[in-house]
Amino acid sequence: MKESFKSHEDLAIFNLAFNTAMTIFELSKRFPVEERYALIDQMRRSSRSVCANLAEAWRKRRYKAAFIAKLNDCEAEASETQVWIKFAVKCGYLEVEQGRELYRTYNQVLSGLVHMINNPNKWIIHF
């Protein structure tokens, strides 16, 4: 399986997380200015962190425990992003359907991450 993946950028889960983080960036431009240092920064940071931690996990595939630990960080950041999405909807900054779609997308990301966490031997580098 891993032979077809040369980089973290070849992973569908990475591209889904990256594209969704960019969607959050664009949507959050419309949030009120008073949310700049609170909700906006938190949503952008956690959504980007999913991607950054996945890139780090990919480079730690030599060490199973380190690989899984970074994937766990990705999972936590994706879940955190879902919380910020719920706040954005409840505050009226995102339409309900936009929020639902973003939340569903992060459920897909989480599903992929859990699959990788539960099946690390498919991904780690064997010497």
PDB file of C-alpha atoms in Angstrom:
ATOM      1  CA  MET A   1       0.000   0.000   0.000  1.00  0.00           C
ATOM      2  CA  LYS A   2       2.558   2.578   1.067  1.00  0.00           C
ATOM      3  CA  GLU A   3       4.591   2.083  -2.123  1.00  0.00           C
ATOM      4  CA  SER A   4       2.070   4.253  -3.975  1.00  0.00           C
ATOM      5  CA  PHE A   5       2.572   7.081  -1.473  1.00  0.00           C
ATOM      6  CA  LYS A   6       5.773   9.088  -1.810  1.00  0.00           C
ATOM      7  CA  SER A   7       4.695  11.980   0.396  1.00  0.00           C
ATOM      8  CA  HIS A   8       2.050  12.999   2.892  1.00  0.00           C
ATOM      9  CA  GLU A   9       0.645  15.110   0.053  1.00  0.00           C
ATOM     10  CA  ASP A  10      -0.290  11.894  -1.762  1.00  0.00           C
ATOM     11  CA  LEU A  11      -2.691  10.959   1.032  1.00  0.00           C
ATOM     12  CA  ALA A  12      -6.373  11.650   0.356  1.00  0.00           C
ATOM     13  CA  ILE A  13      -6.839  12.395   4.055  1.00  0.00           C
ATOM     14  CA  PHE A  14      -4.152  15.098   3.935  1.00  0.00           C
ATOM     15  CA  ASN A  15      -5.712  16.742   0.890  1.00  0.00           C
ATOM     16  CA  LEU A  16      -9.178  16.640   2.433  1.00  0.00           C
ATOM     17  CA  ALA A  17      -7.871  18.239   5.639  1.00  0.00           C
ATOM     18  CA  PHE A  18      -5.844  20.837   3.714  1.00  0.00           C
ATOM     19  CA  ASN A  19      -8.718  21.854   1.454  1.00  0.00           C
ATOM     20  CA  THR A  20     -11.086  22.079   4.399  1.00  0.00           C
ATOM     21  CA  ALA A  21      -8.605  24.234   6.336  1.00  0.00           C
ATOM     22  CA  MET A  22      -8.509  26.568   3.341  1.00  0.00           C
ATOM     23  CA  THR A  23     -12.320  26.661   3.273  1.00  0.00           C
ATOM     24  CA  ILE A  24     -12.300  27.596   6.959  1.00  0.00           C
ATOM     25  CA  PHE A  25      -9.761  30.322   6.212  1.00  0.00           C
ATOM     26  CA  GLU A  26     -11.989  31.807   3.501  1.00  0.00           C
ATOM     27  CA  LEU A  27     -15.197  31.539   5.519  1.00  0.00           C
ATOM     28  CA  SER A  28     -13.615  33.003   8.646  1.00  0.00           C
ATOM     29  CA  LYS A  29     -12.664  36.163   6.747  1.00  0.00           C
ATOM     30  CA  ARG A  30     -16.331  37.120   7.118  1.00  0.00           C
ATOM     31  CA  PHE A  31     -16.453  36.692  10.905  1.00  0.00           C
ATOM     32  CA  PRO A  32     -16.684  39.849  13.021  1.00  0.00           C
ATOM     33  CA  VAL A  33     -13.423  41.646  13.738  1.00  0.00           C
ATOM     34  CA  GLU A  34     -13.888  41.142  17.488  1.00  0.00           C
ATOM     35  CA  GLU A  35     -13.406  37.396  16.908  1.00  0.00           C
ATOM     36  CA  ARG A  36      -9.994  37.892  15.287  1.00  0.00           C
ATOM     37  CA  TYR A  37      -7.957  36.836  18.320  1.00  0.00           C
ATOM     38  CA  ALA A  38     -10.428  34.287  19.604  1.00  0.00           C
ATOM     39  CA  LEU A  39     -12.571  32.123  17.354  1.00  0.00           C
ATOM     40  CA  ILE A  40     -10.914  32.986  14.042  1.00  0.00           C
ATOM     41  CA  ASP A  41      -7.374  32.287  15.244  1.00  0.00           C
ATOM     42  CA  GLN A  42      -8.436  29.106  17.039  1.00  0.00           C
ATOM     43  CA  MET A  43     -10.301  27.686  14.036  1.00  0.00           C
ATOM     44  CA  ARG A  44      -7.497  28.500  11.646  1.00  0.00           C
ATOM     45  CA  ARG A  45      -4.803  27.189  13.971  1.00  0.00           C
ATOM     46  CA  SER A  46      -6.463  23.863  14.763  1.00  0.00           C
ATOM     47  CA  SER A  47      -7.523  23.193  11.161  1.00  0.00           C
ATOM     48  CA  ARG A  48      -4.007  23.898   9.892  1.00  0.00           C
ATOM     49  CA  SER A  49      -2.498  21.860  12.685  1.00  0.00           C
ATOM     50  CA  VAL A  50      -4.254  18.723  11.421  1.00  0.00           C
ATOM     51  CA  CYS A  51      -2.261  19.036   8.195  1.00  0.00           C
ATOM     52  CA  ALA A  52       1.012  19.992   9.853  1.00  0.00           C
ATOM     53  CA  ASN A  53       0.837  17.105  12.315  1.00  0.00           C
ATOM     54  CA  LEU A  54       0.012  14.677   9.518  1.00  0.00           C
ATOM     55  CA  ALA A  55       3.111  15.837   7.631  1.00  0.00           C
ATOM     56  CA  GLU A  56       5.170  15.308  10.790  1.00  0.00           C
ATOM     57  CA  ALA A  57       3.624  11.872  11.345  1.00  0.00           C
ATOM     58  CA  TRP A  58       4.540  10.883   7.800  1.00  0.00           C
ATOM     59  CA  ARG A  59       8.202  11.709   8.487  1.00  0.00           C
ATOM     60  CA  LYS A  60       8.128   9.708  11.740  1.00  0.00           C
ATOM     61  CA  ARG A  61       7.074   6.449  10.096  1.00  0.00           C
ATOM     62  CA  ARG A  62      10.373   4.826  11.075  1.00  0.00           C
ATOM     63  CA  TYR A  63       9.179   4.770  14.667  1.00  0.00           C
ATOM     64  CA  LYS A  64       5.763   3.240  15.186  1.00  0.00           C
ATOM     65  CA  ALA A  65       5.095   4.923  18.550  1.00  0.00           C
ATOM     66  CA  ALA A  66       6.130   8.368  17.254  1.00  0.00           C
ATOM     67  CA  PHE A  67       4.002   7.895  14.136  1.00  0.00           C
ATOM     68  CA  ILE A  68       0.940   6.975  16.200  1.00  0.00           C
ATOM     69  CA  ALA A  69       1.560   9.827  18.655  1.00  0.00           C
ATOM     70  CA  LYS A  70       1.570  12.416  15.843  1.00  0.00           C
ATOM     71  CA  LEU A  71      -1.566  10.872  14.345  1.00  0.00           C
ATOM     72  CA  ASN A  72      -3.176  11.183  17.785  1.00  0.00           C
ATOM     73  CA  ASP A  73      -2.244  14.873  17.722  1.00  0.00           C
ATOM     74  CA  CYS A  74      -3.977  15.146  14.321  1.00  0.00           C
ATOM     75  CA  GLU A  75      -7.050  13.474  15.736  1.00  0.00           C
ATOM     76  CA  ALA A  76      -7.170  15.889  18.669  1.00  0.00           C
ATOM     77  CA  GLU A  77      -6.800  18.931  16.401  1.00  0.00           C
ATOM     78  CA  ALA A  78      -9.537  17.696  14.054  1.00  0.00           C
ATOM     79  CA  SER A  79     -11.883  17.215  17.024  1.00  0.00           C
ATOM     80  CA  GLU A  80     -10.987  20.666  18.331  1.00  0.00           C
ATOM     81  CA  THR A  81     -11.787  22.146  14.933  1.00  0.00           C
ATOM     82  CA  GLN A  82     -15.229  20.539  15.115  1.00  0.00           C
ATOM     83  CA  VAL A  83     -15.850  22.325  18.414  1.00  0.00           C
ATOM     84  CA  TRP A  84     -14.892  25.693  16.887  1.00  0.00           C
ATOM     85  CA  ILE A  85     -17.191  24.981  13.951  1.00  0.00           C
ATOM     86  CA  LYS A  86     -20.069  24.425  16.385  1.00  0.00           C
ATOM     87  CA  PHE A  87     -19.272  27.715  18.127  1.00  0.00           C
ATOM     88  CA  ALA A  88     -19.188  29.538  14.778  1.00  0.00           C
ATOM     89  CA  VAL A  89     -22.625  28.173  13.894  1.00  0.00           C
ATOM     90  CA  LYS A  90     -24.105  28.949  17.326  1.00  0.00           C
ATOM     91  CA  CYS A  91     -22.712  32.494  17.168  1.00  0.00           C
ATOM     92  CA  GLY A  92     -24.312  32.967  13.742  1.00  0.00           C
ATOM     93  CA  TYR A  93     -21.025  33.329  11.843  1.00  0.00           C
ATOM     94  CA  LEU A  94     -21.603  30.215   9.732  1.00  0.00           C
ATOM     95  CA  GLU A  95     -24.837  29.026   8.179  1.00  0.00           C
ATOM     96  CA  VAL A  96     -26.088  25.801   9.757  1.00  0.00           C
ATOM     97  CA  GLU A  97     -25.583  23.835   6.533  1.00  0.00           C
ATOM     98  CA  GLN A  98     -22.033  25.188   6.109  1.00  0.00           C
ATOM     99  CA  GLY A  99     -21.268  24.080   9.638  1.00  0.00           C
ATOM    100  CA  ARG A 100     -22.782  20.647   9.073  1.00  0.00           C
ATOM    101  CA  GLU A 101     -20.760  20.146   5.908  1.00  0.00           C
ATOM    102  CA  LEU A 102     -17.502  21.183   7.601  1.00  0.00           C
ATOM    103  CA  TYR A 103     -18.304  18.972  10.605  1.00  0.00           C
ATOM    104  CA  ARG A 104     -19.037  15.989   8.311  1.00  0.00           C
ATOM    105  CA  THR A 105     -15.786  16.546   6.482  1.00  0.00           C
ATOM    106  CA  TYR A 106     -13.856  16.443   9.747  1.00  0.00           C
ATOM    107  CA  ASN A 107     -15.683  13.208  10.587  1.00  0.00           C
ATOM    108  CA  GLN A 108     -14.196  11.817   7.359  1.00  0.00           C
ATOM    109  CA  VAL A 109     -10.757  13.112   8.354  1.00  0.00           C
ATOM    110  CA  LEU A 110     -11.134  11.551  11.797  1.00  0.00           C
ATOM    111  CA  SER A 111     -12.216   8.243  10.285  1.00  0.00           C
ATOM    112  CA  GLY A 112      -9.113   8.168   8.086  1.00  0.00           C
ATOM    113  CA  LEU A 113      -6.851   9.071  10.990  1.00  0.00           C
ATOM    114  CA  VAL A 114      -8.350   6.381  13.219  1.00  0.00           C
ATOM    115  CA  HIS A 115      -7.849   3.859  10.432  1.00  0.00           C
ATOM    116  CA  MET A 116      -4.167   4.818  10.194  1.00  0.00           C
ATOM    117  CA  ILE A 117      -3.783   4.712  13.994  1.00  0.00           C
ATOM    118  CA  ASN A 118      -5.378   1.271  14.167  1.00  0.00           C
ATOM    119  CA  ASN A 119      -3.322  -0.072  11.254  1.00  0.00           C
ATOM    120  CA  PRO A 120       0.106   1.536  11.653  1.00  0.00           C
ATOM    121  CA  ASN A 121       2.038  -1.390  10.175  1.00  0.00           C
ATOM    122  CA  LYS A 122       0.586  -0.576   6.756  1.00  0.00           C
ATOM    123  CA  TRP A 123       2.262   2.817   6.953  1.00  0.00           C
ATOM    124  CA  ILE A 124       5.476   2.557   8.942  1.00  0.00           C
ATOM    125  CA  ILE A 125       8.821   2.037   7.226  1.00  0.00           C
ATOM    126  CA  HIS A 126      10.136  -1.487   7.718  1.00  0.00           C
ATOM    127  CA  PHE A 127      13.872  -2.054   7.533  1.00  0.00           C
TER     128      PHE A 127
END
